[in-house]
PDB file of C-alpha atoms in Angstrom:
ATOM      1  CA  MET A  10      17.459 -37.962 -94.269  1.00 41.00           C
ATOM      2  CA  ASP A  11      18.952 -40.420 -91.800  1.00 40.00           C
ATOM      3  CA  THR A  12      20.072 -43.805 -92.992  1.00 39.00           C
ATOM      4  CA  ALA A  13      20.296 -46.645 -90.556  1.00 37.00           C
ATOM      5  CA  VAL A  14      23.279 -48.874 -90.834  1.00 33.00           C
ATOM      6  CA  VAL A  15      22.628 -52.363 -89.606  1.00 33.00           C
ATOM      7  CA  PRO A  16      25.876 -53.782 -88.268  1.00 36.00           C
ATOM      8  CA  SER A  17      26.670 -57.385 -88.989  1.00 45.00           C
ATOM      9  CA  PRO A  18      26.436 -59.598 -85.917  1.00 45.00           C
ATOM     10  CA  THR A  19      29.770 -59.310 -84.152  1.00 50.00           C
ATOM     11  CA  SER A  20      29.084 -62.262 -81.869  1.00 55.00           C
ATOM     12  CA  VAL A  21      29.583 -64.704 -84.744  1.00 61.00           C
ATOM     13  CA  PRO A  22      33.269 -63.845 -85.279  1.00 72.00           C
ATOM     14  CA  VAL A  23      33.833 -63.614 -81.518  1.00 83.00           C
ATOM     15  CA  THR A  24      32.251 -67.024 -80.908  1.00 85.00           C
ATOM     16  CA  LEU A  25      34.097 -68.564 -83.856  1.00 84.00           C
ATOM     17  CA  ARG A  26      37.381 -67.007 -82.743  1.00 89.00           C
ATOM     18  CA  LYS A  27      37.082 -68.475 -79.242  1.00 92.00           C
ATOM     19  CA  LEU A  28      35.928 -71.815 -80.589  1.00 93.00           C
ATOM     20  CA  TYR A  29      38.769 -71.955 -83.116  1.00 90.00           C
ATOM     21  CA  PHE A  30      41.404 -71.180 -80.456  1.00 96.00           C
ATOM     22  CA  LEU A  31      39.938 -73.944 -78.294  1.00 97.00           C
ATOM     23  CA  ARG A  32      39.920 -76.366 -81.217  1.00 95.00           C
ATOM     24  CA  PHE A  33      43.591 -75.626 -81.900  1.00 97.00           C
ATOM     25  CA  ALA A  34      44.577 -76.268 -78.283  1.00 98.00           C
ATOM     26  CA  PHE A  35      42.556 -79.482 -78.146  1.00 98.00           C
ATOM     27  CA  ALA A  36      44.002 -80.756 -81.439  1.00 97.00           C
ATOM     28  CA  ALA A  37      47.581 -80.037 -80.359  1.00 97.00           C
ATOM     29  CA  VAL A  38      47.223 -81.872 -77.041  1.00 97.00           C
ATOM     30  CA  TRP A  39      45.264 -84.726 -78.613  1.00 97.00           C
ATOM     31  CA  ALA A  40      47.830 -85.176 -81.396  1.00 97.00           C
ATOM     32  CA  ALA A  41      50.711 -85.289 -78.923  1.00 96.00           C
ATOM     33  CA  LEU A  42      48.935 -87.916 -76.817  1.00 96.00           C
ATOM     34  CA  LEU A  43      47.956 -90.051 -79.803  1.00 95.00           C
ATOM     35  CA  PHE A  44      51.437 -89.876 -81.280  1.00 93.00           C
ATOM     36  CA  THR A  45      52.823 -91.554 -78.159  1.00 92.00           C
ATOM     37  CA  THR A  46      50.497 -94.535 -78.685  1.00 88.00           C
ATOM     38  CA  ALA A  47      50.370 -94.611 -82.496  1.00 81.00           C
ATOM     39  CA  ASP A  48      51.592 -98.169 -83.027  1.00 81.00           C
ATOM     40  CA  ALA A  49      48.918-100.083 -81.145  1.00 85.00           C
ATOM     41  CA  LEU A  50      45.294 -99.964 -80.101  1.00 92.00           C
ATOM     42  CA  GLY A  51      45.379 -99.850 -76.339  1.00 93.00           C
ATOM     43  CA  PRO A  52      43.047 -98.265 -73.803  1.00 95.00           C
ATOM     44  CA  LEU A  53      44.573 -94.783 -74.190  1.00 94.00           C
ATOM     45  CA  SER A  54      44.629 -94.730 -77.986  1.00 95.00           C
ATOM     46  CA  THR A  55      41.109 -96.158 -78.158  1.00 96.00           C
ATOM     47  CA  THR A  56      39.841 -93.507 -75.757  1.00 96.00           C
ATOM     48  CA  LEU A  57      41.582 -90.781 -77.745  1.00 97.00           C
ATOM     49  CA  LEU A  58      40.102 -92.063 -80.995  1.00 97.00           C
ATOM     50  CA  LEU A  59      36.603 -91.802 -79.557  1.00 97.00           C
ATOM     51  CA  VAL A  60      37.148 -88.470 -77.809  1.00 97.00           C
ATOM     52  CA  TYR A  61      38.239 -86.613 -80.952  1.00 97.00           C
ATOM     53  CA  PRO A  62      34.959 -86.949 -82.891  1.00 97.00           C
ATOM     54  CA  LEU A  63      33.019 -86.417 -79.649  1.00 97.00           C
ATOM     55  CA  PHE A  64      34.836 -83.111 -79.214  1.00 97.00           C
ATOM     56  CA  ASP A  65      34.002 -82.322 -82.834  1.00 95.00           C
ATOM     57  CA  VAL A  66      30.311 -82.905 -82.058  1.00 96.00           C
ATOM     58  CA  ALA A  67      30.491 -80.593 -79.040  1.00 96.00           C
ATOM     59  CA  ALA A  68      32.277 -77.886 -81.038  1.00 94.00           C
ATOM     60  CA  ALA A  69      29.726 -78.167 -83.850  1.00 93.00           C
ATOM     61  CA  VAL A  70      26.887 -77.797 -81.333  1.00 95.00           C
ATOM     62  CA  VAL A  71      28.454 -74.590 -79.953  1.00 94.00           C
ATOM     63  CA  ASP A  72      28.955 -73.330 -83.503  1.00 89.00           C
ATOM     64  CA  LEU A  73      25.383 -74.309 -84.381  1.00 92.00           C
ATOM     65  CA  ARG A  74      23.923 -72.393 -81.438  1.00 91.00           C
ATOM     66  CA  SER A  75      25.849 -69.291 -82.433  1.00 87.00           C
ATOM     67  CA  ALA A  76      24.767 -69.622 -86.052  1.00 86.00           C
ATOM     68  CA  LYS A  77      21.115 -70.001 -85.034  1.00 88.00           C
ATOM     69  CA  GLU A  78      21.256 -66.936 -82.769  1.00 86.00           C
ATOM     70  CA  ASN A  79      22.746 -64.826 -85.531  1.00 79.00           C
ATOM     71  CA  GLY A  80      20.823 -66.141 -88.528  1.00 81.00           C
ATOM     72  CA  GLY A  81      23.838 -67.921 -89.970  1.00 80.00           C
ATOM     73  CA  PRO A  82      23.867 -71.097 -92.038  1.00 82.00           C
ATOM     74  CA  THR A  83      23.128 -74.224 -90.031  1.00 89.00           C
ATOM     75  CA  ALA A  84      22.775 -77.078 -92.531  1.00 90.00           C
ATOM     76  CA  PRO A  85      26.521 -77.892 -92.751  1.00 89.00           C
ATOM     77  CA  LEU A  86      26.749 -77.788 -88.953  1.00 90.00           C
ATOM     78  CA  TYR A  87      23.837 -80.198 -88.528  1.00 94.00           C
ATOM     79  CA  ALA A  88      25.504 -82.471 -91.073  1.00 93.00           C
ATOM     80  CA  ASN A  89      28.744 -82.296 -89.102  1.00 92.00           C
ATOM     81  CA  VAL A  90      26.983 -83.276 -85.864  1.00 96.00           C
ATOM     82  CA  VAL A  91      25.405 -86.302 -87.522  1.00 97.00           C
ATOM     83  CA  ILE A  92      28.591 -87.364 -89.332  1.00 96.00           C
ATOM     84  CA  SER A  93      30.771 -87.077 -86.225  1.00 96.00           C
ATOM     85  CA  THR A  94      28.229 -88.847 -84.011  1.00 97.00           C
ATOM     86  CA  LEU A  95      28.050 -91.759 -86.434  1.00 98.00           C
ATOM     87  CA  THR A  96      31.847 -91.770 -86.552  1.00 98.00           C
ATOM     88  CA  VAL A  97      32.074 -92.268 -82.786  1.00 98.00           C
ATOM     89  CA  LEU A  98      29.880 -95.349 -83.108  1.00 98.00           C
ATOM     90  CA  ALA A  99      31.776 -96.670 -86.123  1.00 98.00           C
ATOM     91  CA  LEU A 100      35.136 -96.111 -84.421  1.00 98.00           C
ATOM     92  CA  ALA A 101      33.947 -97.927 -81.310  1.00 97.00           C
ATOM     93  CA  LEU A 102      33.271-100.946 -83.518  1.00 98.00           C
ATOM     94  CA  ALA A 103      36.424-100.494 -85.603  1.00 97.00           C
ATOM     95  CA  THR A 104      38.718-100.457 -82.574  1.00 96.00           C
ATOM     96  CA  THR A 105      37.706-104.058 -81.894  1.00 96.00           C
ATOM     97  CA  SER A 106      38.873-105.052 -85.388  1.00 95.00           C
ATOM     98  CA  GLY A 107      42.329-103.463 -85.504  1.00 94.00           C
ATOM     99  CA  LEU A 108      44.234-100.550 -86.985  1.00 95.00           C
ATOM    100  CA  PRO A 109      43.170-101.073 -90.623  1.00 96.00           C
ATOM    101  CA  ALA A 110      39.497-100.824 -89.682  1.00 97.00           C
ATOM    102  CA  VAL A 111      40.175 -97.693 -87.621  1.00 97.00           C
ATOM    103  CA  LEU A 112      42.041 -96.085 -90.514  1.00 97.00           C
ATOM    104  CA  ARG A 113      39.183 -96.860 -92.903  1.00 98.00           C
ATOM    105  CA  VAL A 114      36.570 -95.342 -90.591  1.00 98.00           C
ATOM    106  CA  TRP A 115      38.748 -92.328 -89.806  1.00 98.00           C
ATOM    107  CA  GLY A 116      39.424 -91.882 -93.511  1.00 97.00           C
ATOM    108  CA  ALA A 117      35.730 -91.958 -94.368  1.00 98.00           C
ATOM    109  CA  TRP A 118      35.087 -89.433 -91.601  1.00 97.00           C
ATOM    110  CA  ALA A 119      37.905 -87.181 -92.816  1.00 96.00           C
ATOM    111  CA  VAL A 120      36.411 -87.159 -96.316  1.00 97.00           C
ATOM    112  CA  ALA A 121      32.854 -86.465 -95.144  1.00 96.00           C
ATOM    113  CA  ALA A 122      33.864 -83.927 -92.482  1.00 93.00           C
ATOM    114  CA  GLY A 123      36.287 -82.261 -94.886  1.00 93.00           C
ATOM    115  CA  LEU A 124      33.613 -81.766 -97.511  1.00 94.00           C
ATOM    116  CA  THR A 125      31.251 -80.445 -94.837  1.00 91.00           C
ATOM    117  CA  GLN A 126      33.903 -78.053 -93.521  1.00 86.00           C
ATOM    118  CA  LEU A 127      34.642 -76.873 -97.038  1.00 90.00           C
ATOM    119  CA  VAL A 128      30.955 -76.112 -97.630  1.00 89.00           C
ATOM    120  CA  ALA A 129      30.542 -74.419 -94.233  1.00 86.00           C
ATOM    121  CA  GLY A 130      33.584 -72.230 -94.861  1.00 85.00           C
ATOM    122  CA  ALA A 131      32.400 -71.301 -98.340  1.00 88.00           C
ATOM    123  CA  VAL A 132      28.931 -70.409 -97.082  1.00 87.00           C
ATOM    124  CA  ARG A 133      30.392 -68.288 -94.250  1.00 78.00           C
ATOM    125  CA  ARG A 134      33.017 -66.450 -96.279  1.00 79.00           C
ATOM    126  CA  GLY A 135      31.432 -63.136 -95.314  1.00 74.00           C
ATOM    127  CA  THR A 136      32.091 -63.646 -91.594  1.00 69.00           C
ATOM    128  CA  GLY A 137      35.831 -63.610 -92.227  1.00 65.00           C
ATOM    129  CA  GLY A 138      38.583 -66.052 -91.396  1.00 66.00           C
ATOM    130  CA  GLN A 139      37.057 -68.813 -93.496  1.00 78.00           C
ATOM    131  CA  TRP A 140      39.651 -69.320 -96.229  1.00 84.00           C
ATOM    132  CA  PRO A 141      41.801 -71.463 -93.931  1.00 84.00           C
ATOM    133  CA  MET A 142      38.688 -73.526 -93.158  1.00 83.00           C
ATOM    134  CA  ILE A 143      38.007 -74.006 -96.859  1.00 90.00           C
ATOM    135  CA  VAL A 144      41.605 -75.105 -97.485  1.00 91.00           C
ATOM    136  CA  SER A 145      41.509 -77.325 -94.385  1.00 88.00           C
ATOM    137  CA  GLY A 146      38.323 -78.986 -95.634  1.00 90.00           C
ATOM    138  CA  ALA A 147      39.949 -79.750 -98.973  1.00 94.00           C
ATOM    139  CA  ILE A 148      43.072 -81.141 -97.286  1.00 94.00           C
ATOM    140  CA  SER A 149      40.936 -83.229 -94.923  1.00 94.00           C
ATOM    141  CA  THR A 150      39.184 -84.777 -97.887  1.00 96.00           C
ATOM    142  CA  LEU A 151      42.497 -85.744 -99.492  1.00 96.00           C
ATOM    143  CA  ALA A 152      43.914 -86.974 -96.174  1.00 96.00           C
ATOM    144  CA  GLY A 153      40.852 -89.156 -95.679  1.00 97.00           C
ATOM    145  CA  ILE A 154      41.528 -90.893 -98.964  1.00 97.00           C
ATOM    146  CA  SER A 155      45.131 -91.481 -97.893  1.00 96.00           C
ATOM    147  CA  PHE A 156      44.020 -92.997 -94.554  1.00 97.00           C
ATOM    148  CA  VAL A 157      41.823 -95.501 -96.382  1.00 97.00           C
ATOM    149  CA  THR A 158      44.797 -96.333 -98.597  1.00 95.00           C
ATOM    150  CA  GLN A 159      47.108 -96.677 -95.569  1.00 94.00           C
ATOM    151  CA  ALA A 160      44.720 -99.206 -94.062  1.00 95.00           C
ATOM    152  CA  GLY A 161      45.961-101.705 -96.626  1.00 93.00           C
ATOM    153  CA  ALA A 162      49.643-101.139 -95.787  1.00 90.00           C
ATOM    154  CA  ASP A 163      51.754-103.877 -94.216  1.00 90.00           C
ATOM    155  CA  ASP A 164      52.395-101.911 -91.018  1.00 87.00           C
ATOM    156  CA  PRO A 165      49.498 -99.471 -90.431  1.00 89.00           C
ATOM    157  CA  SER A 166      49.919 -96.816 -87.752  1.00 89.00           C
ATOM    158  CA  LEU A 167      47.839 -94.105 -86.133  1.00 92.00           C
ATOM    159  CA  GLY A 168      50.727 -91.634 -86.449  1.00 92.00           C
ATOM    160  CA  GLY A 169      49.204 -90.034 -89.532  1.00 93.00           C
ATOM    161  CA  LEU A 170      46.036 -89.268 -87.570  1.00 96.00           C
ATOM    162  CA  ALA A 171      48.074 -87.298 -85.045  1.00 95.00           C
ATOM    163  CA  GLY A 172      49.645 -85.245 -87.824  1.00 95.00           C
ATOM    164  CA  TYR A 173      46.261 -84.756 -89.468  1.00 95.00           C
ATOM    165  CA  ALA A 174      44.698 -83.499 -86.227  1.00 95.00           C
ATOM    166  CA  PHE A 175      47.591 -81.151 -85.514  1.00 96.00           C
ATOM    167  CA  LEU A 176      47.504 -79.679 -89.021  1.00 94.00           C
ATOM    168  CA  GLY A 177      43.736 -79.219 -88.714  1.00 91.00           C
ATOM    169  CA  GLY A 178      44.355 -77.438 -85.417  1.00 93.00           C
ATOM    170  CA  VAL A 179      46.841 -75.116 -87.105  1.00 94.00           C
ATOM    171  CA  PHE A 180      44.172 -74.161 -89.649  1.00 88.00           C
ATOM    172  CA  PHE A 181      41.788 -73.381 -86.774  1.00 88.00           C
ATOM    173  CA  LEU A 182      44.512 -71.222 -85.216  1.00 94.00           C
ATOM    174  CA  VAL A 183      45.061 -69.317 -88.459  1.00 91.00           C
ATOM    175  CA  SER A 184      41.314 -68.712 -88.765  1.00 86.00           C
ATOM    176  CA  ALA A 185      41.135 -67.541 -85.138  1.00 89.00           C
ATOM    177  CA  VAL A 186      43.970 -65.082 -85.719  1.00 91.00           C
ATOM    178  CA  ARG A 187      42.340 -63.785 -88.886  1.00 85.00           C
ATOM    179  CA  LEU A 188      39.040 -63.349 -87.043  1.00 81.00           C
ATOM    180  CA  THR A 189      40.861 -61.522 -84.238  1.00 83.00           C
ATOM    181  CA  ARG A 190      42.360 -59.088 -86.739  1.00 77.00           C
ATOM    182  CA  ARG A 191      39.002 -58.607 -88.417  1.00 65.00           C
ATOM    183  CA  THR A 192      37.235 -57.987 -85.091  1.00 61.00           C
ATOM    184  CA  ARG A 193      39.885 -55.454 -84.019  1.00 61.00           C
ATOM    185  CA  GLY A 194      39.607 -53.749 -87.387  1.00 55.00           C
ATOM    186  CA  ARG A 195      35.915 -53.027 -86.709  1.00 53.00           C
ATOM    187  CA  VAL A 196      36.535 -51.312 -83.379  1.00 45.00           C
TER     188      VAL A 196
END
């Protein structure tokens, strides 16, 4: 009697691995650029603030397409697209009101996106490389609360956002490396 073994879709880890490496690179460059303009809202910092959640939307769309093709979970990814899109609009308004408003919006986004990332990672545990995403989601949630708190400080700065983005990028890098090891282990 022959038994058929149905392999798990390998394109999911490959797509996630590539996406996670890209997200790390983007976060590192973005953080370095924002750090140089962290004390004021000028044209460059405003553009960077809007580009980050836009990139998050694009990455979530790529992730969503891969999940759909492979029968993976899509609800957290749809939520992420909506949350990040609304964040772009809210940040566009907040940048006209000053750093405290930006920190409040970014903080709210970090909480919502962190919870979404935590759920997405938990749901996709079986694809591998998701524990760093779960931890990153939890840290994002806590960081978001701290950004809202920092908004009330005497001298608010965007410097914490640069550190937050870089750390998030490191978690994407760790996940990409773990997925690479897992993919090579299957061959």
